[in-house]
Steps between C-alpha positions, in 0.01 A plus 500: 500500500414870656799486671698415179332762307509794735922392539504493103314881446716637789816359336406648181412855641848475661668412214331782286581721784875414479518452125358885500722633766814389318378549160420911584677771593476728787333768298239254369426366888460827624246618229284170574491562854424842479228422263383191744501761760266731330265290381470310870482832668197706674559848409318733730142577388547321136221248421703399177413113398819420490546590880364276812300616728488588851335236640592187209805434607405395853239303374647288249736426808200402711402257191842297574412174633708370743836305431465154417786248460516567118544880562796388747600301284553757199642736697771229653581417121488893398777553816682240339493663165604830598809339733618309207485850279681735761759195605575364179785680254418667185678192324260273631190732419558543145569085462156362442624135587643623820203730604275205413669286788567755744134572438384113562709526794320732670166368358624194704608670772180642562265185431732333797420810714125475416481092489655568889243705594229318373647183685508707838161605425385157458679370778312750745186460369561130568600512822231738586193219321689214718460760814175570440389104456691439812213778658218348376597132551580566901200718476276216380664249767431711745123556391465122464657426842200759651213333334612114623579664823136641508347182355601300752261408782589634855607204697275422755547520848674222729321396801656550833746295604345259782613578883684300633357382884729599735713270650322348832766454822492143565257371761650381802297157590549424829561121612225299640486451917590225635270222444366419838489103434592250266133463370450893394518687173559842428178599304307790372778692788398267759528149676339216411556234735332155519369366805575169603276524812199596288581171299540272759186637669319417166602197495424393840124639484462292188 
């Protein structure tokens, strides 16, 4: 509704503006801008009421706030006034009908220009929030993958791996001697032989 307004007055002022230019003559514009002049200018040493002072005029200018989207927005539709008044004919001026729609047209024109600028504003400011999640979401991760990592117990150390005996040569056994009768053994590495002799003597003292 700002917007609307501030597009309305500035139309308005415009139209005055060109209602008054074609409506007076060049005698009549002269004397109002000499008389526009001389009551907007600083005469040297005059303190007159009527005249501004030195140091007003910079700082109503320092009062400005800065330019918001409905100030760029007036001025877009006040361009779009003025190009419309110095591009269209005379004819076209002095129809009301016809300066009525070439007056919506650039009222249109110039809520397209501000709608698309609004959009690419939004569409940044977008992109930028999603950016900005992204951040903090892989920042978070990141932070939670830290603290698990710092929760979790040290694994404790592995014994060492038995040693393996080295691998004995294999033991040559060397084959028995010879028996030195049919009634010996090979036992406890030596002979044991029975003695018939022994028996039979036995047997005889018996």
């Amino acid at each position: 509704m700002k917007l609307l307004a501030s597009f309305l007055s500035l139309t308005l002022v415009a139209a005055l503006s060109a209602w008054l230019w074609f409506s007076q003559g060049s005698n009549d514009l002269e004397a109002a801008g000499v008389d526009l002049a001389a009551a907007t200018s600083t005469q040297p040493g005059s303190t007159g009421g009527g005249a501004l002072e030195a140091g007003s005029l910079e700082a109503q200018v320092q009062d400005v706030p800065g330019l918001t989207s409905e100030h760029a927005a007036a001025f877009v539709g006040l361009q779009a006034v003025f190009d419309v008044w110095q591009n269209q004919p005379r004819s076209v001026l002095s129809d009301s009908d016809q300066l009525a729609g070439a007056v919506q047209d650039a009222r249109s024109k110039a809520e397209t220009e501000v709608a698309a600028v609004q959009e690419a504003a939004a569409q940044q400011a977008a992109e930028e929030a999603a950016a900005e999640q992204a951040r903090q979401e892989a920042a978070a991760a990141e932070e939670r993958a830290r603290q698990e990592a710092a929760a979790k117990p040290a694994p404790a150390p592995q014994p060492p791996a038995p040693q393996q005996p080295a691998p004995q040569p294999p033991r040559q056994v060397s084959p028995p001697p010879v028996a030195p009768g049919n009634d010996c053994e090979w036992d406890d590495d030596e002979w044991d032989c029975d003695d018939d002799d022994d028996d039979d003597d036995d047997d005889d003292d018996r």
